[in-house]
Coordinates of N, CA, C and O in Angstrom, one line a residue:
L1 N -2.1 -5.3 -16.8 CA -1.2 -6.5 -15.8 C -0.2 -5.5 -15.6 O 0.7 -5.8 -17.2
K2 N 0.8 -5.8 -14.7 CA 2.3 -5.3 -14.6 C 3.2 -5.7 -13.8 O 3.0 -6.7 -13.0
H3 N 4.2 -5.9 -14.2 CA 5.3 -5.8 -13.6 C 5.1 -6.1 -11.9 O 5.4 -4.8 -12.0
C4 N 5.2 -6.7 -10.8 CA 5.4 -6.5 -9.5 C 6.6 -6.8 -8.9 O 7.4 -6.4 -8.2
G5 N 7.7 -7.7 -9.1 CA 8.7 -8.3 -8.7 C 8.7 -8.7 -7.3 O 7.6 -9.2 -7.3
Y6 N 9.8 -9.4 -7.0 CA 10.1 -10.5 -6.1 C 9.7 -9.4 -5.1 O 8.7 -10.3 -3.7
Y7 N 10.2 -8.2 -4.8 CA 10.4 -7.5 -3.7 C 8.5 -7.3 -3.2 O 8.5 -6.5 -2.1
A8 N 8.2 -7.3 -4.1 CA 7.0 -6.3 -3.9 C 5.9 -7.5 -3.2 O 5.3 -7.4 -2.6
M9 N 6.3 -8.7 -3.7 CA 5.2 -9.6 -3.0 C 6.0 -10.0 -1.9 O 5.0 -10.3 -0.5
R10 N 7.4 -10.2 -1.6 CA 7.6 -9.5 -0.5 C 6.5 -8.9 0.7 O 5.9 -8.7 1.8
A11 N 7.4 -8.2 0.2 CA 5.9 -6.4 1.3 C 4.9 -6.8 1.7 O 3.8 -6.2 2.0
V12 N 4.3 -7.0 0.8 CA 2.4 -8.0 0.3 C 2.3 -8.6 1.5 O 1.4 -8.9 2.5
R13 N 3.7 -9.8 1.8 CA 2.8 -10.8 2.5 C 3.6 -10.1 3.9 O 2.3 -10.1 4.9
I14 N 4.3 -9.3 3.9 CA 4.4 -8.7 5.8 C 3.7 -8.0 5.6 O 3.0 -8.1 7.2
E15 N 2.6 -7.2 5.0 CA 1.9 -7.1 5.2 C 1.1 -7.5 5.8 O -0.1 -7.0 6.9
K16 N 0.1 -8.3 5.6 CA -0.6 -9.1 5.9 C 0.1 -10.6 6.6 O -0.6 -10.7 7.3
F17 N 1.0 -9.9 6.8 CA 1.6 -11.1 8.3 C 1.5 -12.7 8.3 O 1.3 -12.9 8.2
Y18 N 1.7 -12.9 6.9 CA 2.3 -14.0 6.1 C 3.2 -13.8 6.3 O 4.6 -13.9 5.7
A19 N 4.0 -15.6 7.2 CA 5.5 -15.8 7.3 C 5.9 -16.8 6.1 O 4.9 -17.1 5.3
F20 N 7.0 -16.5 5.9 CA 7.6 -17.3 4.9 C 8.5 -18.8 5.4 O 9.7 -17.8 6.4
W21 N 8.2 -19.4 5.0 CA 8.8 -20.6 5.5 C 10.7 -20.1 5.3 O 11.2 -19.3 3.7
G22 N 11.5 -21.1 6.0 CA 13.6 -20.5 5.4 C 13.6 -19.2 5.7 O 14.8 -18.9 6.4
Q23 N 13.0 -18.0 6.1 CA 13.2 -17.1 6.5 C 12.5 -16.6 7.9 O 13.3 -16.3 9.2
D24 N 11.4 -17.1 8.3 CA 10.7 -16.3 9.7 C 10.3 -17.9 10.1 O 10.5 -17.7 11.0
L25 N 10.1 -18.5 9.6 CA 9.9 -20.5 9.8 C 11.3 -21.3 9.3 O 11.3 -21.4 8.3
D26 N 10.9 -22.1 10.0 CA 12.1 -23.7 10.4 C 11.7 -24.1 11.1 O 10.3 -24.5 11.3
S27 N 12.3 -25.8 10.9 CA 11.7 -27.0 11.0 C 11.9 -26.8 12.8 O 11.8 -27.9 13.5
H28 N 12.7 -25.3 13.5 CA 12.0 -25.7 14.7 C 11.5 -25.1 15.4 O 11.0 -24.4 16.1
T29 N 10.0 -24.4 14.5 CA 9.5 -23.8 15.1 C 8.0 -24.1 14.7 O 7.5 -25.3 13.7
T30 N 7.3 -24.4 15.9 CA 5.7 -24.9 15.4 C 4.8 -24.0 15.2 O 5.0 -23.1 15.5
P31 N 3.2 -24.9 15.0 CA 2.2 -23.8 14.7 C 1.7 -22.8 15.4 O 1.1 -21.6 15.3
M32 N 1.7 -23.3 16.9 CA 1.6 -22.6 18.4 C 2.4 -21.4 18.8 O 1.8 -20.8 18.7
E33 N 3.8 -21.5 17.6 CA 5.2 -20.2 18.8 C 4.6 -19.0 17.5 O 4.5 -18.0 18.2
C34 N 4.0 -19.4 16.2 CA 4.2 -19.1 15.1 C 2.6 -18.2 14.4 O 1.8 -17.7 14.2
G35 N 1.7 -18.5 15.7 CA 0.2 -18.1 16.0 C -0.8 -18.9 14.7 O -1.4 -18.2 14.2
R36 N -0.2 -20.3 14.0 CA -0.6 -20.7 13.0 C -1.4 -21.9 13.4 O -1.7 -23.2 12.7
G37 N -1.8 -22.4 14.8 CA -2.0 -23.7 15.9 C -3.8 -23.4 15.0 O -3.6 -25.2 14.8
F38 N -4.3 -22.7 14.8 CA -5.8 -23.1 14.0 C -5.9 -23.7 12.5 O -6.9 -25.0 12.6
R39 N -3.9 -23.7 12.4 CA -4.4 -24.8 11.4 C -4.2 -26.3 11.4 O -4.0 -27.1 10.8
C40 N -3.9 -26.8 12.7 CA -3.5 -28.1 13.1 C -5.4 -28.2 13.4 O -5.8 -27.9 14.7
K41 N -5.2 -29.9 13.5 CA -6.9 -30.7 14.3 C -6.5 -31.1 15.3 O -7.0 -32.0 15.7
M42 N -6.1 -30.1 16.2 CA -6.8 -30.6 18.2 C -7.6 -31.1 18.4 O -7.4 -31.8 19.6
K43 N -8.8 -30.2 18.0 CA -9.5 -30.8 18.7 C -10.8 -32.3 18.3 O -11.8 -32.4 18.4
S44 N -9.8 -32.5 16.9 CA -10.3 -34.0 16.9 C -9.3 -35.4 16.3 O -8.3 -34.9 17.7
D45 N -10.2 -36.3 16.3 CA -9.5 -37.3 17.0 C -8.5 -37.6 15.8 O -7.7 -38.9 15.9
I46 N -7.8 -36.9 15.0 CA -7.4 -37.6 13.7 C -5.8 -37.2 13.7 O -5.1 -36.4 14.8
P47 N -5.1 -38.9 14.6 CA -3.8 -38.6 14.1 C -2.8 -37.5 13.4 O -3.1 -38.1 12.3
F48 N -1.8 -37.4 13.7 CA -1.1 -36.6 13.0 C 0.2 -37.1 14.2 O 0.4 -36.1 15.3
I49 N 1.9 -36.9 13.4 CA 3.1 -36.3 13.5 C 3.1 -35.3 14.5 O 2.7 -34.0 13.9
G50 N 4.4 -35.3 15.6 CA 3.8 -34.0 16.2 C 2.5 -34.0 16.9 O 2.6 -32.6 17.9
R51 N 1.5 -34.6 17.2 CA 0.1 -33.9 17.8 C 0.5 -34.0 19.8 O 0.6 -33.0 20.0
E52 N 1.5 -34.9 19.9 CA 1.6 -35.1 21.0 C 2.5 -33.5 21.8 O 2.6 -32.7 22.8
A53 N 3.6 -33.5 21.0 CA 4.6 -32.5 21.4 C 3.6 -30.4 21.0 O 3.1 -30.1 22.0
L54 N 2.5 -31.2 20.3 CA 1.7 -29.8 19.8 C 0.6 -29.4 21.0 O 0.6 -28.6 21.4
Q55 N 0.7 -30.7 21.8 CA -0.4 -30.4 22.4 C 0.5 -30.5 24.1 O -0.6 -29.1 25.4
E56 N 1.3 -30.8 23.9 CA 2.4 -30.3 24.9 C 2.5 -29.0 25.1 O 2.0 -28.1 26.1
Q57 N 2.3 -28.5 24.2 CA 2.7 -26.7 23.7 C 1.1 -25.9 24.5 O 1.3 -25.2 25.2
L58 N 0.4 -26.6 23.9 CA -1.4 -26.3 24.4 C -1.7 -25.9 25.8 O -1.9 -25.3 26.8
D59 N -1.0 -27.7 26.7 CA -0.8 -27.2 27.9 C 0.2 -26.7 29.1 O -0.6 -26.3 29.5
E60 N 1.1 -26.4 28.5 CA 1.9 -25.8 29.5 C 2.6 -24.3 29.0 O 3.5 -24.2 29.6
G61 N 2.2 -24.3 27.5 CA 2.0 -22.8 26.9 C 4.2 -22.8 25.9 O 4.4 -23.3 26.0
I62 N 4.1 -21.8 25.7 CA 5.0 -21.9 24.1 C 5.9 -20.7 24.5 O 6.1 -20.0 25.7
K63 N 7.2 -21.4 24.8 CA 8.7 -20.1 25.1 C 9.4 -19.1 23.7 O 10.0 -18.1 24.2
K64 N 8.2 -19.0 22.6 CA 8.8 -17.4 22.2 C 7.4 -17.4 21.0 O 6.5 -18.7 20.7
M65 N 7.6 -16.3 20.4 CA 6.5 -16.4 19.9 C 6.3 -15.6 18.8 O 7.2 -14.1 19.0
F66 N 6.3 -15.2 17.4 CA 5.5 -14.5 15.9 C 5.2 -13.0 16.5 O 3.7 -13.5 16.9
V67 N 5.5 -12.4 16.5 CA 5.0 -11.0 16.5 C 5.2 -10.3 15.5 O 6.3 -10.2 14.5
M68 N 5.0 -9.2 15.0 CA 4.7 -7.7 13.9 C 4.9 -6.8 14.6 O 4.3 -6.5 15.4
L69 N 6.2 -5.4 14.6 CA 6.3 -4.9 14.8 C 6.0 -3.6 13.6 O 6.9 -3.6 12.4
L70 N 5.6 -2.4 13.9 CA 5.1 -1.2 13.1 C 5.6 -0.6 13.6 O 6.0 -0.2 14.4
M71 N 7.3 -0.1 12.8 CA 7.7 1.8 13.0 C 6.4 2.5 13.4 O 6.0 2.3 12.0
D72 N 7.5 3.2 13.9 CA 6.9 4.3 14.2 C 6.7 5.5 12.8 O 8.1 6.1 13.5
P73 N 6.4 6.3 12.0 CA 6.8 6.5 10.8 C 7.4 8.5 11.2 O 8.1 8.8 10.3
I74 N 7.1 8.8 12.2 CA 8.4 9.8 13.0 C 8.6 10.0 13.8 O 9.5 11.1 13.1
D75 N 9.3 8.9 14.0 CA 10.9 8.3 14.6 C 11.5 7.8 13.8 O 12.5 8.0 13.9
H76 N 11.2 6.8 13.2 CA 11.7 5.7 11.9 C 11.3 7.0 10.7 O 10.5 6.4 9.9
S77 N 11.9 7.8 9.8 CA 12.0 8.0 8.3 C 12.2 7.4 7.8 O 13.8 6.6 8.0
I78 N 11.1 7.1 6.5 CA 11.7 5.7 5.5 C 12.9 6.6 4.7 O 13.6 5.9 3.6
D79 N 13.6 8.4 4.7 CA 14.1 8.9 4.0 C 15.4 8.3 4.5 O 16.8 9.0 3.8
L80 N 15.3 8.8 5.6 CA 16.8 9.8 6.6 C 17.5 8.8 7.0 O 18.7 7.9 6.9
D81 N 15.9 7.3 8.0 CA 17.0 6.3 9.1 C 17.4 5.2 7.8 O 16.4 5.1 7.0
P82 N 17.8 3.6 9.0 CA 18.3 3.0 7.7 C 17.1 2.3 8.1 O 16.6 2.1 9.0
W83 N 17.1 0.9 6.6 CA 15.1 0.4 6.9 C 15.9 -1.1 7.5 O 17.5 -1.3 7.6
P84 N 15.3 -1.7 8.1 CA 15.5 -3.3 8.4 C 15.2 -4.4 7.3 O 14.6 -4.0 6.3
W85 N 16.8 -5.3 7.9 CA 16.9 -6.4 6.4 C 16.0 -8.0 6.8 O 15.8 -8.9 6.7
G86 N 15.9 -8.0 8.7 CA 16.1 -9.2 9.3 C 17.5 -8.8 9.7 O 18.9 -8.8 9.7
G87 N 17.7 -9.8 11.3 CA 19.0 -10.1 12.0 C 18.8 -8.6 13.0 O 19.8 -9.2 14.0
E88 N 17.9 -8.4 13.1 CA 17.8 -6.6 14.1 C 17.1 -6.6 15.7 O 16.4 -8.2 15.6
P89 N 17.9 -6.9 16.6 CA 17.5 -6.8 17.7 C 16.2 -6.8 18.3 O 15.6 -5.3 18.0
I90 N 15.6 -7.1 18.8 CA 13.8 -6.5 19.8 C 14.4 -6.8 20.8 O 14.9 -6.9 21.7
Y91 N 13.6 -5.7 21.5 CA 14.2 -4.9 22.6 C 12.7 -4.5 23.5 O 11.3 -3.6 22.9
R92 N 12.1 -5.4 24.3 CA 11.4 -5.0 25.2 C 11.2 -4.3 26.2 O 11.7 -4.9 27.3
N93 N 10.9 -2.8 26.7 CA 10.7 -2.3 28.3 C 11.9 -2.2 28.1 O 13.0 -3.1 29.5
G94 N 13.4 -2.2 27.1 CA 14.5 -1.7 27.2 C 15.7 -3.2 27.5 O 16.6 -3.2 28.0
K95 N 15.3 -4.6 27.5 CA 15.6 -5.8 27.4 C 15.6 -5.9 26.7 O 14.0 -7.0 25.5
F96 N 16.9 -6.7 25.9 CA 16.3 -7.8 24.6 C 15.7 -9.2 24.5 O 15.4 -9.9 25.9
C97 N 14.6 -8.9 23.4 CA 14.0 -9.9 23.6 C 13.6 -10.8 22.9 O 12.6 -11.6 22.9
G98 N 14.0 -10.6 21.6 CA 14.3 -11.0 19.9 C 14.6 -10.8 19.5 O 15.4 -9.8 19.4
T99 N 14.9 -11.4 17.8 CA 15.2 -10.9 16.8 C 14.3 -10.3 15.0 O 13.2 -11.7 15.8
V100 N 14.3 -9.6 14.6 CA 13.5 -9.5 13.3 C 14.0 -11.0 12.6 O 15.5 -10.6 11.8
T101 N 13.2 -11.6 11.9 CA 13.3 -12.2 11.0 C 13.6 -11.8 9.3 O 14.1 -12.0 8.7
T102 N 11.6 -10.7 9.1 CA 12.0 -10.3 8.3 C 11.6 -9.4 8.5 O 11.3 -8.1 9.5
A103 N 11.5 -8.0 6.8 CA 11.2 -6.8 7.2 C 11.1 -5.9 5.8 O 11.9 -6.4 5.1
S104 N 10.0 -5.4 5.5 CA 9.8 -4.5 4.8 C 9.0 -3.4 5.1 O 8.2 -2.9 5.9
Y105 N 9.1 -2.6 4.2 CA 8.6 -0.8 4.1 C 6.9 -2.0 3.7 O 6.7 -2.4 3.0
G106 N 5.9 -1.2 4.7 CA 4.4 -1.6 4.5 C 4.0 -0.2 3.0 O 3.4 0.6 3.8
F107 N 3.7 -0.4 1.8 CA 3.5 0.4 1.2 C 1.8 0.9 1.4 O 1.1 2.5 1.4
S108 N 0.7 0.0 2.2 CA -0.7 0.4 2.3 C -0.8 0.8 3.2 O -1.8 2.0 3.6
I109 N -0.3 0.5 4.4 CA 0.6 1.7 5.4 C 1.5 2.4 5.7 O 1.0 3.9 6.7
K110 N 2.1 2.7 5.2 CA 3.4 3.4 4.8 C 3.9 3.8 6.2 O 4.1 4.8 6.4
K111 N 4.9 2.5 6.1 CA 5.7 2.3 7.6 C 6.2 1.3 7.1 O 5.9 0.1 6.7
Q112 N 7.5 1.2 7.6 CA 8.4 0.1 8.7 C 7.3 -1.1 9.4 O 7.5 -0.9 9.9
I113 N 7.8 -2.2 8.5 CA 6.9 -3.5 8.8 C 8.4 -4.6 9.3 O 9.1 -4.5 8.4
C114 N 8.3 -4.6 11.0 CA 9.4 -5.7 11.0 C 8.4 -7.5 11.4 O 7.5 -7.0 12.1
L115 N 8.7 -8.4 10.7 CA 8.3 -9.8 11.7 C 9.3 -10.0 12.7 O 10.7 -10.4 12.3
G116 N 9.3 -11.0 13.9 CA 10.3 -11.4 14.0 C 9.6 -12.4 15.4 O 8.9 -12.9 15.7
F117 N 10.4 -13.0 15.7 CA 10.4 -14.4 17.0 C 11.0 -13.4 18.5 O 11.9 -12.3 18.7
I118 N 9.8 -13.2 19.2 CA 10.1 -12.7 20.5 C 10.3 -13.8 21.7 O 9.2 -14.3 21.6
K119 N 10.9 -13.7 23.2 CA 11.1 -14.5 24.3 C 11.3 -14.1 25.7 O 11.3 -11.9 25.3
D120 N 11.0 -14.6 26.7 CA 11.0 -13.7 27.5 C 11.9 -14.0 28.8 O 11.7 -15.5 28.7
F121 N 13.1 -13.7 28.5 CA 13.7 -14.2 29.6 C 14.5 -13.6 31.0 O 13.9 -12.4 31.7
D122 N 15.0 -15.0 31.8 CA 14.9 -14.8 33.1 C 15.9 -14.1 33.3 O 16.9 -14.0 32.6
E123 N 16.8 -14.1 34.8 CA 18.2 -13.2 35.2 C 18.7 -14.1 34.5 O 20.3 -13.7 34.1
D124 N 18.9 -15.6 34.4 CA 20.3 -16.5 34.1 C 19.6 -16.6 32.7 O 21.2 -17.5 32.1
G125 N 18.5 -16.1 32.0 CA 19.2 -16.3 30.7 C 18.2 -17.5 30.1 O 17.7 -17.8 28.8
N126 N 17.9 -18.2 30.5 CA 16.2 -19.0 29.7 C 15.0 -18.7 30.0 O 14.6 -17.1 30.9
T127 N 14.5 -19.4 29.2 CA 13.9 -18.3 28.3 C 11.8 -19.2 29.7 O 12.2 -20.2 29.9
K128 N 11.2 -18.3 29.6 CA 9.9 -18.9 30.2 C 9.0 -18.9 29.6 O 9.5 -17.8 28.4
N129 N 8.0 -19.2 30.4 CA 6.4 -19.3 29.0 C 6.1 -17.6 28.7 O 6.0 -16.8 29.3
I130 N 6.1 -17.8 27.3 CA 5.3 -16.8 26.7 C 3.7 -16.8 26.2 O 3.2 -17.7 25.7
G131 N 2.8 -15.5 27.0 CA 1.8 -15.2 25.8 C 1.4 -14.1 25.6 O 2.3 -12.9 25.6
P132 N -0.3 -13.7 24.9 CA -0.4 -12.8 25.1 C -0.1 -11.2 26.3 O -0.2 -10.3 25.5
E133 N 0.0 -11.6 27.2 CA -0.1 -10.4 27.8 C 1.1 -9.7 27.4 O 1.5 -8.8 28.7
F134 N 2.4 -10.9 27.2 CA 3.5 -10.1 27.3 C 3.8 -9.4 26.7 O 4.8 -8.0 26.5
I135 N 3.0 -8.7 26.2 CA 3.2 -7.9 24.5 C 1.9 -6.2 25.4 O 2.1 -5.7 24.0
K136 N 1.1 -6.8 26.1 CA 0.3 -5.9 26.4 C 1.0 -4.9 27.5 O 2.4 -5.5 28.0
N137 N 0.8 -4.0 27.3 CA 1.3 -2.4 28.3 C 3.2 -3.0 28.2 O 3.6 -2.9 29.4
A138 N 3.6 -2.9 27.4 CA 5.0 -2.7 26.5 C 5.2 -1.9 26.0 O 4.5 -1.7 25.4
E139 N 6.9 -1.7 25.9 CA 7.2 -0.6 25.2 C 8.1 -1.6 24.6 O 9.4 -2.1 24.6
F140 N 8.3 -1.6 23.0 CA 9.1 -2.3 22.1 C 10.0 -0.9 21.0 O 9.0 -0.1 20.7
E141 N 10.9 -1.8 21.3 CA 12.2 -1.2 19.9 C 12.6 -1.6 19.2 O 13.2 -3.2 19.6
V142 N 13.0 -1.8 18.3 CA 14.4 -1.9 16.8 C 15.5 -1.9 17.4 O 15.4 -0.5 16.5
N143 N 16.3 -2.3 16.9 CA 18.1 -2.1 17.2 C 18.0 -1.0 15.3 O 18.7 -2.9 15.5
I144 N 18.2 -1.1 15.1 CA 18.5 0.0 13.3 C 20.0 -0.1 13.3 O 20.1 1.4 13.6
G145 N 20.9 -0.8 13.2 CA 22.3 0.6 13.0 C 23.0 1.1 14.2 O 23.2 2.2 14.4
G146 N 22.6 0.3 15.0 CA 22.3 1.1 16.5 C 21.6 2.3 17.1 O 22.6 2.5 18.3
T147 N 21.2 2.3 16.3 CA 19.7 3.0 16.7 C 18.4 2.3 17.0 O 17.9 1.7 16.3
L148 N 18.4 2.7 18.8 CA 16.3 2.1 18.8 C 16.0 3.3 18.8 O 15.2 4.1 18.8
Y149 N 14.5 1.8 17.3 CA 13.2 3.2 16.3 C 12.3 2.3 17.9 O 12.1 0.9 17.6
P150 N 11.4 3.3 18.1 CA 9.8 2.1 19.3 C 9.0 2.2 18.0 O 9.0 2.0 16.8
A151 N 8.6 0.4 17.9 CA 7.7 0.4 17.7 C 6.3 -0.5 18.3 O 6.5 -1.1 19.5
Q152 N 5.6 -0.7 17.4 CA 4.1 -0.8 18.0 C 4.2 -2.6 17.6 O 4.5 -3.2 16.6
C153 N 4.1 -3.8 19.1 CA 4.4 -4.6 18.6 C 2.8 -5.5 18.2 O 1.5 -5.1 19.4
R154 N 2.4 -6.5 17.5 CA 0.7 -6.7 17.5 C 1.1 -8.7 17.2 O 2.3 -8.7 16.7
L155 N -0.1 -8.7 17.2 CA 0.2 -10.1 17.6 C -0.9 -10.4 15.7 O -1.1 -11.7 15.1
T156 N -1.7 -9.7 15.0 CA -2.4 -9.5 14.4 C -2.0 -8.5 13.6 O -1.6 -7.7 13.7
P157 N -2.2 -8.2 11.9 CA -1.9 -7.6 10.7 C -3.0 -6.6 11.3 O -3.8 -7.0 12.0
P158 N -2.7 -5.0 10.8 CA -3.0 -3.8 11.0 C -4.3 -4.4 10.2 O -4.3 -4.9 9.0
V159 N -5.7 -3.0 9.6 CA -6.0 -3.2 9.4 C -5.8 -3.3 7.6 O -5.4 -1.8 7.7
L160 N -6.5 -3.5 6.6 CA -5.3 -2.7 5.4 C -6.6 -1.9 4.8 O -7.7 -2.5 4.6
P161 N -6.4 -0.8 3.0 CA -7.1 -0.6 2.9 C -7.4 -1.0 1.7 O -7.1 -2.4 1.4
K162 N -8.9 -1.4 1.5 CA -9.8 -2.5 0.3 C -8.4 -2.0 -1.1 O -8.1 -2.8 -2.0
K163 N -7.9 -0.8 -1.4 CA -7.6 -0.5 -2.0 C -6.3 0.5 -2.1 O -6.9 1.8 -1.3
V164 N -5.3 0.4 -2.8 CA -4.2 1.5 -2.4 C -4.5 1.8 -3.9 O -4.1 1.4 -4.6
M165 N -4.1 3.5 -3.5 CA -3.9 4.4 -5.1 C -2.8 4.0 -5.2 O -2.0 5.4 -4.2
L166 N -1.2 3.6 -5.7 CA -0.1 3.5 -6.4 C 0.6 5.6 -6.8 O 1.1 5.3 -6.4
E167 N -0.5 5.1 -7.7 CA 0.0 5.8 -8.5 C -1.1 7.6 -9.1 O -0.9 8.2 -9.7
G168 N -1.6 7.7 -8.2 CA -3.2 8.4 -8.3 C -3.6 8.1 -8.7 O -4.0 7.1 -9.5
P169 N -5.2 8.8 -7.6 CA -6.7 8.4 -8.0 C -6.4 8.2 -10.1 O -7.9 7.5 -10.3
G170 N -6.4 9.1 -11.1 CA -6.5 9.6 -12.4 C -5.8 8.6 -13.0 O -6.3 8.3 -14.6
D171 N -5.1 7.3 -12.4 CA -4.7 6.8 -13.5 C -4.9 5.1 -13.3 O -4.3 4.2 -14.3
F172 N -5.8 4.7 -12.9 CA -7.0 3.8 -12.0 C -7.9 4.2 -13.3 O -8.7 4.1 -12.8
Q173 N -8.0 2.7 -13.9 CA -9.9 2.8 -15.0 C -9.6 0.9 -14.9 O -9.3 0.5 -15.2
S174 N -11.2 1.0 -14.7 CA -12.0 -0.2 -14.4 C -12.0 -0.5 -16.1 O -12.9 0.2 -16.4
H175 N -11.5 -2.0 -16.3 CA -12.1 -2.5 -18.0 C -13.6 -3.5 -17.4 O -13.5 -3.7 -18.4
R176 N -13.9 -3.9 -16.8 CA -14.6 -5.4 -16.6 C -15.7 -4.4 -17.1 O -16.3 -5.5 -17.9
H177 N -16.2 -3.3 -17.5 CA -17.4 -3.0 -18.5 C -17.3 -3.7 -19.6 O -18.8 -3.7 -20.4
N178 N -16.0 -3.4 -20.0 CA -16.0 -3.6 -21.9 C -15.9 -5.3 -21.6 O -16.5 -5.7 -22.9
L179 N -16.7 -6.0 -20.6 CA -16.2 -8.0 -21.2 C -17.7 -8.4 -21.0 O -17.7 -9.2 -21.5
Y180 N -18.7 -7.4 -20.9 CA -20.4 -7.5 -21.4 C -20.3 -7.0 -22.3 O -20.4 -6.3 -22.6

């Protein structure tokens, strides 16, 4: 058993694309906007507060979408470049489309990860409906300290390794066989 610390828990949840209440999500975010619509019982007859509003979003579409942005480790050096922390602007094809809510270094995939919301703005600055097709065939960048860094935009977490050796293969020994 080792101390892992608060920021280790933060890094692990961001790698798994788990949203955090108060930083990623707030009372103005719906399950449909943050990709958690499957948690609502929309196909059942069970009534709940907000059901009509969620059904409206299912029927008409959403105006913002929660995404994961994986920073390219070649273009963004963890040793030389500033790290994202939250609040950084997100650009799609050179046009502002959202803001990073939280970020962390992903130890198992060895790159910076940003979570945030993106929107599709028209010429007048009004938001349009958005869907998964908005991120396909688009180039995303995150502005960190005035520099635009390329990022891969995702709606699902990357496949993570089953076990990560942070201290080297010789440092880990299973003691399970001693229990029986």
